[in-house]
Coordinates of C-alpha atoms and ligand atoms in Angstrom, one line a residue:
M20 CA -196.1 153.1 -17.3
T21 CA -194.8 153.3 -13.7
K22 CA -191.0 153.2 -13.7
K23 CA -189.0 151.3 -11.1
G24 CA -187.0 154.3 -10.0
R25 CA -184.3 156.7 -11.2
V26 CA -181.1 155.7 -12.9
F27 CA -178.1 157.9 -13.0
S28 CA -175.0 157.4 -15.2
G29 CA -172.3 159.7 -16.4
A30 CA -169.5 159.5 -18.9
R31 CA -166.7 161.9 -19.8
P32 CA -167.0 163.8 -23.1
T33 CA -164.9 161.8 -25.5
G34 CA -166.4 163.0 -28.7
R35 CA -167.5 160.7 -31.4
Q36 CA -168.4 157.3 -29.9
H37 CA -166.9 154.0 -31.0
L38 CA -168.1 150.4 -31.0
G39 CA -166.6 149.8 -27.5
N40 CA -168.6 152.7 -26.1
Y41 CA -171.8 151.4 -27.8
L42 CA -171.5 147.8 -26.6
G43 CA -170.1 148.7 -23.2
A44 CA -172.5 151.4 -22.2
I45 CA -174.7 153.2 -24.7
R46 CA -176.8 150.2 -25.6
N47 CA -177.5 149.6 -21.8
Y48 CA -178.5 153.3 -21.5
V49 CA -181.0 152.9 -24.2
A50 CA -182.5 149.7 -22.8
L51 CA -182.8 151.1 -19.3
Q52 CA -185.2 153.7 -20.5
A53 CA -188.0 151.2 -20.7
E54 CA -187.9 150.5 -17.0
Y55 CA -186.4 153.6 -15.3
D56 CA -186.4 157.3 -15.3
C57 CA -183.0 157.9 -16.6
V58 CA -180.6 160.8 -16.0
Y59 CA -177.6 160.7 -18.3
C60 CA -174.8 163.2 -17.7
I61 CA -171.8 164.2 -19.8
V62 CA -169.3 164.8 -17.0
D63 CA -167.2 167.7 -18.4
V64 CA -166.0 168.8 -14.9
H65 CA -164.6 165.3 -14.2
A66 CA -162.7 165.6 -17.5
L67 CA -160.9 168.7 -16.2
T68 CA -158.9 166.5 -13.8
T69 CA -157.0 165.0 -16.7
V70 CA -157.2 167.1 -19.8
E71 CA -154.5 169.5 -20.6
T72 CA -156.6 171.9 -22.7
T73 CA -160.3 172.6 -22.9
Q74 CA -160.3 173.6 -26.6
D75 CA -162.1 170.4 -27.7
L76 CA -164.4 170.1 -24.7
K77 CA -167.4 171.8 -26.4
L78 CA -167.1 169.8 -29.6
N79 CA -166.5 166.5 -27.8
T80 CA -169.6 167.1 -25.6
F81 CA -171.7 167.9 -28.7
E82 CA -170.5 164.9 -30.7
M83 CA -171.0 162.6 -27.8
A84 CA -174.6 163.9 -27.2
L85 CA -175.3 163.5 -30.9
D86 CA -174.2 159.9 -30.9
W87 CA -176.2 159.1 -27.8
L88 CA -179.3 160.6 -29.3
A89 CA -178.7 158.8 -32.6
A90 CA -178.3 155.5 -30.7
G91 CA -181.7 155.9 -29.0
I92 CA -181.5 158.1 -25.9
R93 CA -185.0 159.6 -25.9
P94 CA -184.8 163.2 -24.6
D95 CA -188.5 163.5 -24.1
E96 CA -188.3 160.7 -21.5
S97 CA -184.8 160.8 -20.2
I98 CA -182.7 163.7 -19.0
L99 CA -179.6 164.2 -21.0
F100 CA -177.4 167.1 -19.8
V101 CA -173.9 168.4 -19.2
Q102 CA -172.5 168.3 -15.6
S103 CA -171.3 171.9 -15.5
H104 CA -174.8 173.2 -16.4
V105 CA -175.9 172.3 -12.9
P106 CA -173.6 174.2 -10.6
E107 CA -175.3 172.8 -7.5
V108 CA -173.1 169.7 -8.0
M109 CA -170.1 171.7 -7.0
E110 CA -171.7 172.9 -3.8
L111 CA -172.8 169.4 -2.8
H112 CA -169.4 168.1 -3.6
T113 CA -167.9 170.6 -1.1
Y114 CA -170.3 169.6 1.7
L115 CA -169.7 165.8 1.0
S116 CA -165.9 166.4 1.0
M117 CA -166.3 167.4 4.7
V118 CA -167.6 164.0 5.7
T119 CA -165.0 162.1 3.6
Q120 CA -161.7 161.1 5.1
L121 CA -158.7 162.1 3.0
G122 CA -156.9 158.9 3.8
K123 CA -159.6 156.8 2.2
L124 CA -159.5 158.8 -1.0
T125 CA -155.8 158.6 -1.4
D126 CA -156.0 154.8 -0.6
L127 CA -158.4 154.1 -3.5
P128 CA -156.9 152.0 -6.3
T129 CA -158.3 154.4 -8.9
F130 CA -156.4 157.3 -7.4
K131 CA -153.2 155.3 -7.2
E132 CA -153.7 154.4 -10.9
K133 CA -154.1 158.1 -11.8
I134 CA -150.9 158.9 -10.0
R135 CA -149.1 156.3 -12.1
Q136 CA -150.7 157.7 -15.3
Q137 CA -150.0 161.4 -14.7
P138 CA -147.4 161.8 -12.1
E139 CA -146.8 165.4 -13.2
N140 CA -150.4 166.4 -12.6
I141 CA -151.7 165.0 -9.3
N142 CA -154.2 167.7 -8.8
Y143 CA -156.7 168.3 -5.9
G144 CA -159.6 167.4 -8.3
L145 CA -158.2 163.9 -8.8
V146 CA -158.3 163.2 -5.1
G147 CA -161.9 164.4 -4.8
Y148 CA -163.1 162.6 -7.9
P149 CA -165.1 160.0 -6.1
V150 CA -166.7 162.7 -3.9
L151 CA -167.8 164.6 -7.0
M152 CA -169.0 161.4 -8.5
T153 CA -171.1 160.8 -5.4
A154 CA -172.5 164.3 -5.6
D155 CA -173.5 163.6 -9.2
I156 CA -175.4 160.5 -8.2
V157 CA -177.2 161.7 -5.1
L158 CA -178.0 165.2 -6.3
Y159 CA -180.6 163.8 -8.6
K160 CA -182.1 161.4 -6.0
S161 CA -180.9 158.4 -8.0
D162 CA -182.0 155.0 -6.8
V163 CA -179.7 152.9 -8.9
V164 CA -176.4 153.2 -10.9
P165 CA -175.8 150.7 -13.7
V166 CA -172.2 149.5 -13.4
G167 CA -170.2 146.5 -14.4
I168 CA -169.0 144.2 -11.6
D169 CA -165.5 145.9 -11.4
Q170 CA -167.1 149.3 -10.8
A171 CA -169.3 148.2 -7.9
P172 CA -166.7 149.3 -5.2
H173 CA -167.1 152.9 -6.5
I174 CA -170.8 152.9 -5.7
E175 CA -170.1 151.2 -2.4
F176 CA -167.8 154.1 -1.6
A177 CA -170.5 156.6 -2.6
R178 CA -172.9 154.8 -0.3
E179 CA -170.4 155.2 2.6
I180 CA -170.2 159.0 1.9
V181 CA -173.9 159.2 1.9
R182 CA -174.2 157.3 5.2
S183 CA -171.6 159.6 6.7
F184 CA -173.5 162.7 5.6
N185 CA -176.9 161.4 6.8
Y186 CA -175.4 160.3 10.1
R187 CA -173.5 163.6 10.7
Y188 CA -176.6 165.7 10.1
D189 CA -179.2 163.2 11.3
T190 CA -181.1 163.3 8.1
K191 CA -182.4 161.2 5.3
A192 CA -181.9 163.9 2.7
L193 CA -179.6 161.8 0.6
I194 CA -180.4 158.4 -0.9
E195 CA -177.9 155.6 -0.8
P196 CA -177.7 154.5 -4.4
Q197 CA -178.0 150.8 -5.2
V198 CA -175.8 149.0 -7.7
K199 CA -177.5 147.7 -10.8
H200 CA -175.2 145.1 -12.2
T201 CA -175.2 145.3 -15.9
E202 CA -173.2 143.3 -18.4
V203 CA -170.5 145.7 -19.5
L204 CA -168.8 144.2 -22.4
K205 CA -165.1 144.8 -22.7
V206 CA -164.6 145.3 -26.4
I207 CA -161.1 144.7 -27.6
G208 CA -159.7 147.1 -30.3
I209 CA -158.7 146.3 -33.8
D210 CA -155.2 145.6 -32.5
G211 CA -156.5 142.5 -30.8
K212 CA -154.7 143.5 -27.6
D213 CA -156.1 146.4 -25.7
K214 CA -159.6 147.6 -24.8
M215 CA -161.0 149.6 -27.7
S216 CA -160.2 153.3 -27.2
K217 CA -159.7 156.4 -29.1
S218 CA -156.4 157.3 -27.5
L219 CA -154.9 154.0 -28.7
N220 CA -156.4 154.5 -32.2
N221 CA -157.7 150.9 -32.2
H222 CA -161.3 151.9 -32.4
I223 CA -164.2 151.7 -35.0
E224 CA -166.3 154.9 -34.9
L225 CA -170.0 154.4 -35.0
A226 CA -170.4 157.5 -37.3
S227 CA -167.8 156.4 -39.8
T228 CA -169.0 155.6 -43.4
P229 CA -169.6 152.0 -44.4
E230 CA -166.4 152.1 -46.5
E231 CA -164.3 153.4 -43.6
T232 CA -165.8 150.7 -41.4
I233 CA -164.8 148.0 -43.9
K234 CA -161.3 149.5 -44.0
R235 CA -161.0 149.4 -40.2
V236 CA -162.3 145.9 -39.9
R237 CA -159.8 144.8 -42.6
E238 CA -157.1 146.0 -40.2
M239 CA -158.3 143.8 -37.4
V240 CA -155.8 141.4 -35.9
T241 CA -156.9 137.8 -36.1
D242 CA -155.6 134.5 -34.8
P243 CA -151.8 135.3 -34.8
A244 CA -150.9 131.6 -35.5
R245 CA -152.8 131.6 -38.8
Q246 CA -150.2 132.9 -41.2
R247 CA -151.6 131.6 -44.5
R248 CA -155.0 131.1 -46.0
T249 CA -154.5 127.4 -46.0
D250 CA -153.6 127.3 -42.2
P251 CA -156.5 126.2 -40.0
G252 CA -157.4 128.9 -37.5
N253 CA -158.6 129.1 -33.9
P254 CA -161.6 131.3 -33.6
D255 CA -161.4 131.1 -29.8
V256 CA -158.4 133.4 -29.8
C257 CA -159.6 135.7 -32.6
N258 CA -161.2 139.1 -31.8
V259 CA -163.0 139.0 -35.2
F260 CA -164.9 135.9 -34.1
T261 CA -165.7 137.5 -30.7
M262 CA -167.3 140.4 -32.6
H263 CA -169.1 138.0 -34.9
K264 CA -170.7 136.4 -31.8
I265 CA -172.0 139.8 -30.8
M266 CA -173.1 141.1 -34.2
S267 CA -173.7 138.3 -36.6
P268 CA -176.6 135.8 -37.0
Q269 CA -176.1 132.5 -35.1
V270 CA -176.0 130.5 -38.3
E271 CA -173.1 132.5 -39.6
V272 CA -171.3 132.3 -36.2
D273 CA -171.7 128.5 -36.3
M274 CA -170.4 128.3 -39.8
I275 CA -167.3 130.4 -39.1
N276 CA -166.7 128.4 -35.9
T277 CA -166.5 125.2 -38.0
E278 CA -164.9 126.5 -41.2
C279 CA -162.1 128.5 -39.6
R280 CA -160.8 125.4 -37.9
I281 CA -160.5 123.6 -41.2
A282 CA -159.3 126.5 -43.2
G283 CA -162.7 126.4 -45.0
I284 CA -163.0 130.2 -44.7
G285 CA -160.3 132.8 -45.0
C286 CA -159.8 135.8 -42.8
V287 CA -160.5 138.3 -45.6
D288 CA -163.9 136.8 -46.2
C289 CA -164.6 136.4 -42.5
K290 CA -163.8 140.1 -41.8
L291 CA -165.9 141.3 -44.7
R292 CA -168.8 139.3 -43.4
F293 CA -168.4 141.0 -40.0
A294 CA -168.0 144.5 -41.6
T295 CA -171.2 143.9 -43.6
N296 CA -173.2 142.8 -40.5
L297 CA -171.8 145.7 -38.5
N298 CA -172.7 148.2 -41.2
K299 CA -176.2 146.8 -41.4
H300 CA -176.5 147.0 -37.6
L301 CA -175.4 150.7 -37.7
E302 CA -177.7 151.7 -40.6
P303 CA -180.5 153.1 -38.4
F304 CA -177.9 154.9 -36.1
R305 CA -176.3 156.5 -39.1
A306 CA -179.6 157.6 -40.6
K307 CA -180.7 159.1 -37.4
R308 CA -177.4 160.8 -36.9
A309 CA -177.6 162.4 -40.3
E310 CA -181.1 163.6 -39.5
L311 CA -179.9 165.2 -36.2
V312 CA -177.0 166.9 -37.9
S313 CA -179.3 168.5 -40.4
Q314 CA -181.5 170.0 -37.5
E315 CA -179.3 172.8 -36.5
S316 CA -179.1 173.5 -32.8
Y317 CA -181.3 170.5 -31.9
V318 CA -178.7 168.8 -29.9
Q319 CA -177.9 172.1 -28.0
D320 CA -181.6 172.5 -27.3
V321 CA -181.8 169.0 -25.9
L322 CA -178.8 169.6 -23.6
H323 CA -180.2 173.0 -22.5
D324 CA -183.6 171.5 -21.7
G325 CA -181.9 168.5 -20.0
G326 CA -179.9 170.9 -17.9
Q327 CA -183.0 172.8 -16.8
R328 CA -184.8 169.6 -15.8
A329 CA -181.8 168.3 -13.9
R330 CA -181.3 171.6 -12.2
A331 CA -184.9 171.6 -11.0
I332 CA -184.3 168.3 -9.2
A333 CA -180.9 169.5 -7.9
Q334 CA -182.2 172.7 -6.4
K335 CA -184.9 170.8 -4.4
T336 CA -182.2 168.4 -3.1
M337 CA -180.0 171.3 -2.1
I338 CA -182.8 172.9 -0.1
E339 CA -183.1 169.7 1.9
V340 CA -179.3 169.4 2.2
R341 CA -178.9 173.0 3.5
E342 CA -181.8 172.6 5.9
A343 CA -180.3 169.3 7.3
M344 CA -177.0 171.1 7.8
Q345 CA -178.7 174.0 9.5
L346 CA -176.8 176.4 7.3
P347 CA -177.6 180.0 8.3
Ligands
LIG405 S1 -161.4 133.0 -40.2 FE1 -162.3 134.5 -38.9 S2 -162.4 133.6 -36.9 FE2 -160.9 132.5 -38.1 S3 -158.9 133.4 -37.7 FE3 -159.7 134.4 -39.5 S4 -160.8 136.1 -38.8 FE4 -160.5 134.8 -37.1

């Protein structure tokens, strides 16, 4: 089947993936494979701008790749690789940095946010982060980048850098990537407050056992006003209900929506129903993951092969780039 174009997306190596990663990104990645040539990158170099030590980098990269594959990334169709395996991206980053104004980079809200988060480590890599991100995208001649609505300005900035480069060197060597708006679900953690994340320890790991999943779901914060089993609840303010709407059959969602409001169902039962549905949903993922774990070195081979295929595209792009720049 003819594909619509090439998609690029990258994510930092965060190790074992959680439900927020799955609903927010991975499931989109899997679906996009039907329509696009997909290039999915584990951006380990980007991670270096914030990590204090690299001792977990290899393991986190491996675990993340394992989860992506178990979730349905098909390495025979898509390219799955590690950013640092294609050194051409560093070269392109350098060239693009020469057509990017420093003031624009330091004005970006994402940079300002990073300064707030790590005032003791405002490194050069942080400033150039959007330039490296642009290099990631354009190196593989990507047509579209799937992002949520709040991420669209990043791609617009990448487009500006590409225009500057193409204008400066009077070339069409680099493609301006288009935004593909995707519904990126913001999944709230089990604390019922913040976005699900490992660092906040409010996550539910995809690879956890059914029993561990039930335990984590039991810890989920519900409608805070519902103190006793006999109190009526309000599902509209309950994260468990939000998750039911994503994971559970409509008939069950409707039942909870009605029964919660009249104290016809208790939170313990409601959570157990969600955990059961979630475990059922994750069954194929967990089976595939167990199979992949048993095939020693399979994941490494996939990443190696993906790196080779990505590099072949990158090297062609860099020939065009160097020619356009008339480098001696
Ligand atoms: S019954 Fe379910 S939806 Fe209602 S407050 Fe409890 S957990 Fe939330």
